Coordinates of C-alpha atoms and ligand atoms in Angstrom, one line a residue:
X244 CA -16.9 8.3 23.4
X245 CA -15.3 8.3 19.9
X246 CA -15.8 5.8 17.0
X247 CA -13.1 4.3 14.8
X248 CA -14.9 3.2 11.3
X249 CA -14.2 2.6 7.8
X250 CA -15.0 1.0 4.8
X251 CA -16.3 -2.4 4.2
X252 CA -13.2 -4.0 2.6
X253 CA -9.0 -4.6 2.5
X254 CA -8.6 -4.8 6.2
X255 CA -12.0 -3.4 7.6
X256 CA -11.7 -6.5 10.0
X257 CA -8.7 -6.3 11.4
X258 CA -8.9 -2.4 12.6
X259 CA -12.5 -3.0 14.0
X260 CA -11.6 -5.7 15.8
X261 CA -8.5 -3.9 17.1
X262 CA -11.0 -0.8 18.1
X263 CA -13.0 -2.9 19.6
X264 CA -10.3 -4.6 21.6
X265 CA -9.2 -1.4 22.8
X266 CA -12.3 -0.5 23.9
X267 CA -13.6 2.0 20.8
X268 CA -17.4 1.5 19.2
X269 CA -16.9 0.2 15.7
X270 CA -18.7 1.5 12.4
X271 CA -18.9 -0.1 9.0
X272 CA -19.6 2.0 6.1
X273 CA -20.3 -1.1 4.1
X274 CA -21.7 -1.7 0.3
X275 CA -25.1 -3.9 0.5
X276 CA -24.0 -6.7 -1.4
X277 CA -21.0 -7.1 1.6
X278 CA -23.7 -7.1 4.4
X279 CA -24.2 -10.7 4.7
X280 CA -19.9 -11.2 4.9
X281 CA -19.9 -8.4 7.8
X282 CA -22.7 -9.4 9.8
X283 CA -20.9 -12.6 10.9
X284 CA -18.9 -10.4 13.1
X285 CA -19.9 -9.6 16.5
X286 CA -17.5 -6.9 17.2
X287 CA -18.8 -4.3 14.7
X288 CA -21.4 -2.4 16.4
X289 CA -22.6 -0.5 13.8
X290 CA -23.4 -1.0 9.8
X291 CA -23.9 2.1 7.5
X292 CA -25.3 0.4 4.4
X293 CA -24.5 2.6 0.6
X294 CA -25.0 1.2 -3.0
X295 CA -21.2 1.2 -3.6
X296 CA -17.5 2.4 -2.8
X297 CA -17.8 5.7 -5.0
X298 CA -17.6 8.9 -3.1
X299 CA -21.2 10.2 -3.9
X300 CA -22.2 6.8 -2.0
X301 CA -20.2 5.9 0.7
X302 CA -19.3 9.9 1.8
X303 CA -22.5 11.0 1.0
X304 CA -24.0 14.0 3.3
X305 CA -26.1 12.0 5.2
X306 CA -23.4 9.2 5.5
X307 CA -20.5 12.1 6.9
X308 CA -23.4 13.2 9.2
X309 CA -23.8 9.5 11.0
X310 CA -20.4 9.5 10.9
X311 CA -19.9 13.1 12.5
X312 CA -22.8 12.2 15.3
X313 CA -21.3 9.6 16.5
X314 CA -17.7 11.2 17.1
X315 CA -16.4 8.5 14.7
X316 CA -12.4 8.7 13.5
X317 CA -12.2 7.3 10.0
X318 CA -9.2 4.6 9.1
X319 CA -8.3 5.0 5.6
X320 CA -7.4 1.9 3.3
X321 CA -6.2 0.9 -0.4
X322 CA -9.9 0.9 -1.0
X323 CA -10.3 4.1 -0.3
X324 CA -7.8 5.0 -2.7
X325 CA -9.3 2.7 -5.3
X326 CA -12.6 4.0 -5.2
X327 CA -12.2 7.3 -4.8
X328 CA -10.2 10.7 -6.6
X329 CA -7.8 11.8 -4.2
X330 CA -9.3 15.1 -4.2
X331 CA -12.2 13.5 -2.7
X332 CA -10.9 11.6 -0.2
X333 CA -8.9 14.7 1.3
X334 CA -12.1 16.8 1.4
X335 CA -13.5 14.1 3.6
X336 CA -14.6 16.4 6.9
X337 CA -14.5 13.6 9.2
X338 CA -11.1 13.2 11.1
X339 CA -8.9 10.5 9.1
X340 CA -6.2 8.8 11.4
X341 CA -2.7 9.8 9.9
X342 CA -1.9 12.2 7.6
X343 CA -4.4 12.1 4.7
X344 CA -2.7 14.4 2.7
X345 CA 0.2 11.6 1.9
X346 CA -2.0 9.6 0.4
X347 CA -1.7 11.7 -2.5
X348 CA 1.8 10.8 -2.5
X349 CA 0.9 7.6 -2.4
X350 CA -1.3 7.6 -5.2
X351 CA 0.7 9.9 -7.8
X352 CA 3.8 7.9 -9.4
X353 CA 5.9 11.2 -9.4
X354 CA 5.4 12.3 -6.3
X355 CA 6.0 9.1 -4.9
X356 CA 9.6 9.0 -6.2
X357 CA 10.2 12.0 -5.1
X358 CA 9.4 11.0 -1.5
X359 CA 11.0 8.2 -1.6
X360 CA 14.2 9.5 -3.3
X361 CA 13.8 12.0 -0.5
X362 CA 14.3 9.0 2.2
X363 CA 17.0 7.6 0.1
X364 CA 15.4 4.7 -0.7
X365 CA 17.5 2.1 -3.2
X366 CA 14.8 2.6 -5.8
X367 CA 15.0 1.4 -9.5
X368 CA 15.9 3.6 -12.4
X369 CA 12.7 5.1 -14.2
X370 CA 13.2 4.5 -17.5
X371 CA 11.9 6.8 -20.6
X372 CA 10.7 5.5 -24.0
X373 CA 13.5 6.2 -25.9
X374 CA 15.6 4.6 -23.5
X375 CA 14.3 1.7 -25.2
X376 CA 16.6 1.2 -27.7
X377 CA 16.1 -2.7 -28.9
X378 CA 19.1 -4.2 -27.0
X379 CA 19.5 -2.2 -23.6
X380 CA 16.8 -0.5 -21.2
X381 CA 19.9 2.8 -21.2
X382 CA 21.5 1.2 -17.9
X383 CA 22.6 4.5 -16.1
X384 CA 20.6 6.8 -18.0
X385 CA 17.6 6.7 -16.4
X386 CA 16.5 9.8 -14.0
X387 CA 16.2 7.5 -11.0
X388 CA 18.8 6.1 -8.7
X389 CA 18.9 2.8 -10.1
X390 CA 19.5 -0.3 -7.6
X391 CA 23.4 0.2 -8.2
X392 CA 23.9 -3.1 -9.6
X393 CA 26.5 -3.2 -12.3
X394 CA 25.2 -6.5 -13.6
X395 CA 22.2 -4.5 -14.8
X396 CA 19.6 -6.7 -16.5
X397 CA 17.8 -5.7 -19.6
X398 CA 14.0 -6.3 -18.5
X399 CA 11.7 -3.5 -17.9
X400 CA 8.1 -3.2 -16.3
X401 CA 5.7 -0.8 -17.5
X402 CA 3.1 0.0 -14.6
X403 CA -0.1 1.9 -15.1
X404 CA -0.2 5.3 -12.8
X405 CA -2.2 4.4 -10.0
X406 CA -3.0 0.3 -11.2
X407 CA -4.6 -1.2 -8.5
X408 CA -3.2 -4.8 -8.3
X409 CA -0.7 -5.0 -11.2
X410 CA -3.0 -5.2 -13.6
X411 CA -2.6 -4.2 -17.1
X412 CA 1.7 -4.0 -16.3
X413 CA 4.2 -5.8 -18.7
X414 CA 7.4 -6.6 -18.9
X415 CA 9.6 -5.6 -21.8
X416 CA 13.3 -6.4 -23.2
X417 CA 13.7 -3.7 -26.2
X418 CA 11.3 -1.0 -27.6
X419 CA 9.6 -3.5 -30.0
X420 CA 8.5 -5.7 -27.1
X421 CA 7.2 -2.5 -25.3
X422 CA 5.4 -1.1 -28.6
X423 CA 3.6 -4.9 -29.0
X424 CA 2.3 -4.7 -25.5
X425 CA 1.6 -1.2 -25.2
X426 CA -0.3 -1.4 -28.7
X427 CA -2.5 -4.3 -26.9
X428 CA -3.6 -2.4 -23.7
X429 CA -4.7 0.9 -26.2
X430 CA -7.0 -1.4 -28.1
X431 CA -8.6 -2.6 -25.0
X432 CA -8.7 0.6 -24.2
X433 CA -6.7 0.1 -21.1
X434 CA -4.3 3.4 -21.7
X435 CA -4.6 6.4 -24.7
X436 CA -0.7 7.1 -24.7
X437 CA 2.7 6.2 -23.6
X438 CA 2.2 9.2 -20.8
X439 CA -0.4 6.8 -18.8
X440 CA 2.6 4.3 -18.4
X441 CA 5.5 4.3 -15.4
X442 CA 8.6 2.5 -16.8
X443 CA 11.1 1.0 -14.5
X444 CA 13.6 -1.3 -14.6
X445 CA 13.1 -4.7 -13.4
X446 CA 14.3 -5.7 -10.2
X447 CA 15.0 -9.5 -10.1
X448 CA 14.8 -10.5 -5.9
X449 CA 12.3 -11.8 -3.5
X450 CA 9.4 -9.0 -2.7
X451 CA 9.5 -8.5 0.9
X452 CA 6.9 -6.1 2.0
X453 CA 7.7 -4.1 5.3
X454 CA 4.6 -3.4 7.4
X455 CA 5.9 -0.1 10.0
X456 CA 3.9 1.8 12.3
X457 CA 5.5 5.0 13.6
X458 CA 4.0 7.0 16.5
X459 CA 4.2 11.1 16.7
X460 CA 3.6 10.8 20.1
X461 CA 6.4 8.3 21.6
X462 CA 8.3 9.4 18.0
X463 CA 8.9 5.6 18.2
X464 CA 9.3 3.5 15.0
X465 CA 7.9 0.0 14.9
X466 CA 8.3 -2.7 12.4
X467 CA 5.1 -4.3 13.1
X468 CA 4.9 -7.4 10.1
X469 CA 6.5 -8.7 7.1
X470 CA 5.1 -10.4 4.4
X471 CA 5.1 -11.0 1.0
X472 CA 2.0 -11.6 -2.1
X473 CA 0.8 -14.0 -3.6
X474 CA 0.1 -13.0 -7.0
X475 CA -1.7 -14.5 -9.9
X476 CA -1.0 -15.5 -12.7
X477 CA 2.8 -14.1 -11.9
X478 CA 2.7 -16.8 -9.0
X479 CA 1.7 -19.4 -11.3
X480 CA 3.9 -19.1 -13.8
X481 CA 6.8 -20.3 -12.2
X482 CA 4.9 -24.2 -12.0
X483 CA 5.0 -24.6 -15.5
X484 CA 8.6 -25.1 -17.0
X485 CA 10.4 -22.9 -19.5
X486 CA 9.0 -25.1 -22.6
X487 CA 5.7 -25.3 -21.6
X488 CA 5.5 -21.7 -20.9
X489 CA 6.4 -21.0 -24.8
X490 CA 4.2 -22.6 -25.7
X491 CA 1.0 -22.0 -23.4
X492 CA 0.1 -19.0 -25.6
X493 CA 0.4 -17.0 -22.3
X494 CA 1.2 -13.7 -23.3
X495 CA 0.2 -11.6 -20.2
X496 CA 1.4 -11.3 -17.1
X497 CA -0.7 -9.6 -14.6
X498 CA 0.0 -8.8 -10.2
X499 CA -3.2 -9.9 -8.7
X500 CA -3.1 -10.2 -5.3
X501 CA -5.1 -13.0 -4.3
X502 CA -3.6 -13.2 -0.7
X503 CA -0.4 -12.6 1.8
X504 CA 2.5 -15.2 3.3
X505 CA 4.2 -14.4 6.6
X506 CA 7.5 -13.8 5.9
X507 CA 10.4 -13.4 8.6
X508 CA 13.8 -11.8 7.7
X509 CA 17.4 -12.7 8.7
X510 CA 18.1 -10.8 11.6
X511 CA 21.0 -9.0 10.3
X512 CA 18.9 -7.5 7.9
X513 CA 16.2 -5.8 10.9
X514 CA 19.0 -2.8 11.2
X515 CA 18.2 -1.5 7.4
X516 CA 15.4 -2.1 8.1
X517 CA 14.6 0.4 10.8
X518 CA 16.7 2.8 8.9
X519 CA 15.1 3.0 5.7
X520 CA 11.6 3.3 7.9
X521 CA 13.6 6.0 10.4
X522 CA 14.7 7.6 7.0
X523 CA 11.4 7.6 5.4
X524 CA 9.2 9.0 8.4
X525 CA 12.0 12.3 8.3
X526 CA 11.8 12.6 4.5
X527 CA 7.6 12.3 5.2
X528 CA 8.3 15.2 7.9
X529 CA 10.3 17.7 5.5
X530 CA 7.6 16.8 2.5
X531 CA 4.2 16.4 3.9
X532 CA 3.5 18.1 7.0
X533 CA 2.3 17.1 9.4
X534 CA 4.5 13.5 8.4
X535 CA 4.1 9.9 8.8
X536 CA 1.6 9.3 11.5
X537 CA 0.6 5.5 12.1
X538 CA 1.0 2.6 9.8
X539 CA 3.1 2.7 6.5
X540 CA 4.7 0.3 4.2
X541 CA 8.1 -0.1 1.9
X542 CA 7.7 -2.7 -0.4
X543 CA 10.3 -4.0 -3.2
X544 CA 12.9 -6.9 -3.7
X545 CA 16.3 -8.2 -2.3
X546 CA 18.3 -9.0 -4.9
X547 CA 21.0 -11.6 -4.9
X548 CA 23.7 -9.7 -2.9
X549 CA 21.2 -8.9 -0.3
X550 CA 20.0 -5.8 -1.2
X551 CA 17.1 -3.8 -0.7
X552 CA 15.5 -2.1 -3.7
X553 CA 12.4 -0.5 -3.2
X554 CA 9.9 0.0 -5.4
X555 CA 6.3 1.4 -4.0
X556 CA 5.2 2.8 -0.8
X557 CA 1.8 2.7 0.8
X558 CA 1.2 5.4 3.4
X559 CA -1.4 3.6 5.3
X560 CA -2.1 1.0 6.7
X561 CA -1.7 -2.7 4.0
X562 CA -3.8 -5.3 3.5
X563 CA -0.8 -7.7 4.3
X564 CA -1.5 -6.6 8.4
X565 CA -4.3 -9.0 8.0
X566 CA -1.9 -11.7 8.8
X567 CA -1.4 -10.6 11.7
X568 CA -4.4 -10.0 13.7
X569 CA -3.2 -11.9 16.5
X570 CA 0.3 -10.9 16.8
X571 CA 3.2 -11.4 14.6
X572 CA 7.2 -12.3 15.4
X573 CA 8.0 -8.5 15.3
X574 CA 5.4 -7.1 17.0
X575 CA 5.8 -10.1 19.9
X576 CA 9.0 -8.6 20.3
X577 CA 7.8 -5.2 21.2
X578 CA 4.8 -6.0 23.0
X579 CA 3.7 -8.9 25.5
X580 CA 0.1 -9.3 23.9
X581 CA -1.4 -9.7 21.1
X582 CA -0.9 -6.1 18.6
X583 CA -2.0 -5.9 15.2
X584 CA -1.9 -3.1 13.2
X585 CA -5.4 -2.3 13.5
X586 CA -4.8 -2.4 17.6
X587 CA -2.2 -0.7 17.2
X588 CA -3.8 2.4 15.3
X589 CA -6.8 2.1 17.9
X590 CA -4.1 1.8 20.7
X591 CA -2.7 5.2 19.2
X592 CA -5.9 7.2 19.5
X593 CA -6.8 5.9 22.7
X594 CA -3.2 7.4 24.3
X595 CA -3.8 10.5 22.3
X596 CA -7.3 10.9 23.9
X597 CA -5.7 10.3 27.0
X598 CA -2.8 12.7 27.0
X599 CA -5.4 15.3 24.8
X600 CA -3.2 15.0 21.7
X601 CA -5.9 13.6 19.3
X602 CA -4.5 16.7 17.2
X603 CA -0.9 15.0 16.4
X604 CA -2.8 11.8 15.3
X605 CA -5.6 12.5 13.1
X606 CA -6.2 15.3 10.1
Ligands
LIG252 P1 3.2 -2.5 -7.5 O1 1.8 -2.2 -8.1 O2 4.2 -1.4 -7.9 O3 3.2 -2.9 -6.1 O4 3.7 -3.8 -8.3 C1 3.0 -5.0 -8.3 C2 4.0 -6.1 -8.4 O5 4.9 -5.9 -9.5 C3 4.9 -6.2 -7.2 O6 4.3 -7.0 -6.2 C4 6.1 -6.9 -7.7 O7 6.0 -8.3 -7.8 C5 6.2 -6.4 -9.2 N1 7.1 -5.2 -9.4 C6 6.8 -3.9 -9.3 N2 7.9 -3.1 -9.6 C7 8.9 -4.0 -9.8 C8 10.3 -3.8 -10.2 N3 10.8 -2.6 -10.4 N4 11.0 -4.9 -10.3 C9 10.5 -6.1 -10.1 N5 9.2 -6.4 -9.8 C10 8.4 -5.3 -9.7

């Protein structure tokens, strides 16, 4: 019998209790200090315990060789990719579900626009330093596609390549209000050069985050969840009006997520919907063999008039699924019991045993 396992964190619930659901033994690769959280669950059968997250610790030999006796199939998560260098995580030699070597795509801020440029995503222009000019961000200069909004607004946001959470971004209106900020995160040693920053234009909309699963086996798309963050302190600034804001002394603004809303769309936006996921699991195909396999995620804004602009992509599984460990709207529709992602993905393996296809769902 296989194992499906992971690592103590982000959604480590939700996919062993939808392995267990489906009938898989469960393994925890879990840091000491998180034992006492994990052992309240009953459906995890098994606890590896390591010092921390790093590679050395949580992949170490003797770690992969439990792992490897016990047939287990690994589920990969944002923590993995916080944790860990990529180059680490893909020499991993236990089987990953999905296509590990995406999450490099996922993790590198140029490759990800390439992919999603590829998919022809509505993503916001990338903007360069000189762009910057002290009264314009160089509306349709920048090298990406922009959102295609003539009202272009002057705001930028600088990301940190790779940030986990938003933190350490900033928004900016002209080069002196990028160079005051910037100057700030290299004294706290946050960034050395302009180079360790990703500048986009800002996208004012709601963020929407769309939670797909697609299947090489049926070749089936599903939209599984939607939801949207809850961010602090960006979350909080909105309580406090425009006066008192000026004069809080608040001078950062930062993307933690502290937790997820359900969010349910207007039905005649589902079509897009489908086709920007349809649209990004062939541009995944024709980039990164062997594809999308499993969960994936477009996140980004609609704007006023509607439209989609996407800004990120995760190529596994989000921590937003957790919602939705019973079931959501979307996945209701497709399925008359309970699916959540992590059943799903456990569901996946399970047919692929069955058929002898693990080989199209795991690398
Ligand atoms: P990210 O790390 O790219 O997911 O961004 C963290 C947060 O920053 C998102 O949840 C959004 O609220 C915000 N954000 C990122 N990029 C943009 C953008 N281009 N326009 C507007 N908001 C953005």
């Amino acid at each position: 019998m296989n194992a499906i396992g992971t690592l103590g964190s982000h959604c480590a619930l939700q996919v062993l209790k939808g392995a267990k659901d489906e009938g898989f033994k469960t393994i925890l690769i879990c840091e000491r200090r998180r034992e006492g959280l994990y052992r309240r669950f009953r459906f995890i059968d098994k606890r590896i315990l390591v010092d921390d997250y790093r590679f050395e610790y949580s992949f170490s030999e003797n770690v992969q060789n439990e792992l490897h006796d016990n047939n287990c199939i690994l589920v990969p998560h944002g923590t993995y990719i916080s944790s860990m260098r990529i180059e680490e995580i893909e020499g991993i030699r236990i089987p990953f579900f999905g296509n590990r070597w995406i999450l490099r795509w996922e993790a590198d801020r140029m490759l990800k626009e390439r992919l999603m440029r590829e998919a022809g995503l509505n993503i916001p222009r990338s903007i360069s330093i000189d762009e910057l000019d002290g009264s314009s961000n160089g509306n349709g200069n920048g090298n990406g596609n922009g959102n295609g909004n003539d009202k272009a607004n002057s705001l930028v946001i600088a990301k940190l390549h790779g940030a986990a959470g938003g933190k350490g971004y900033f928004l900016a209106w002209d080069k002196e209000s990028f160079m005051t900020q910037y100057n700030r995160l290299v004294s706290k040693g946050i960034v050395k050069s302009i180079d360790d920053l990703y500048i986009q234009e800002y996208v004012l909309g709601v963020p929407v985050y769309l939670q797909y699963f697609y299947s090489p086996l049926s070749k089936d798309l599903e939209l599984l969840g939607i939801d949207r963050r809850y961010e602090s302190n960006v979350d909080a600034i909105g309580r406090i009006p425009a006066l008192q804001q000026e004069h809080s002394g608040i001078d950062e603004i930062s993307y933690n997520v502290i937790g997820n809303s359900p969010l349910v769309l207007r039905e005649s936006l589902l079509d897009e919907v489908y086709s920007m996921g349809e649209r990004f699991v062939y541009a995944a195909e024709r980039l990164v063999k062997p594809g999308m396999i499993g969960p994936f995620c477009i996140e980004g804004v609609y704007d006023q008039d509607g439209r989609f602009v996407a800004f990120e992509f995760s190529a596994r599984i989000v921590a937003g699924t957790n919602l939705y460990v019973n079931g959501s709207p979307y996945s209701y529709l497709l399925y008359d019991e309970p699916m959540s992602m992590g059943r799903r993905i456990a569901r996946e393996i399970k047919i692929a045993i069955g058929s002898n296809e693990l080989d199209k769902v795991v690398t």
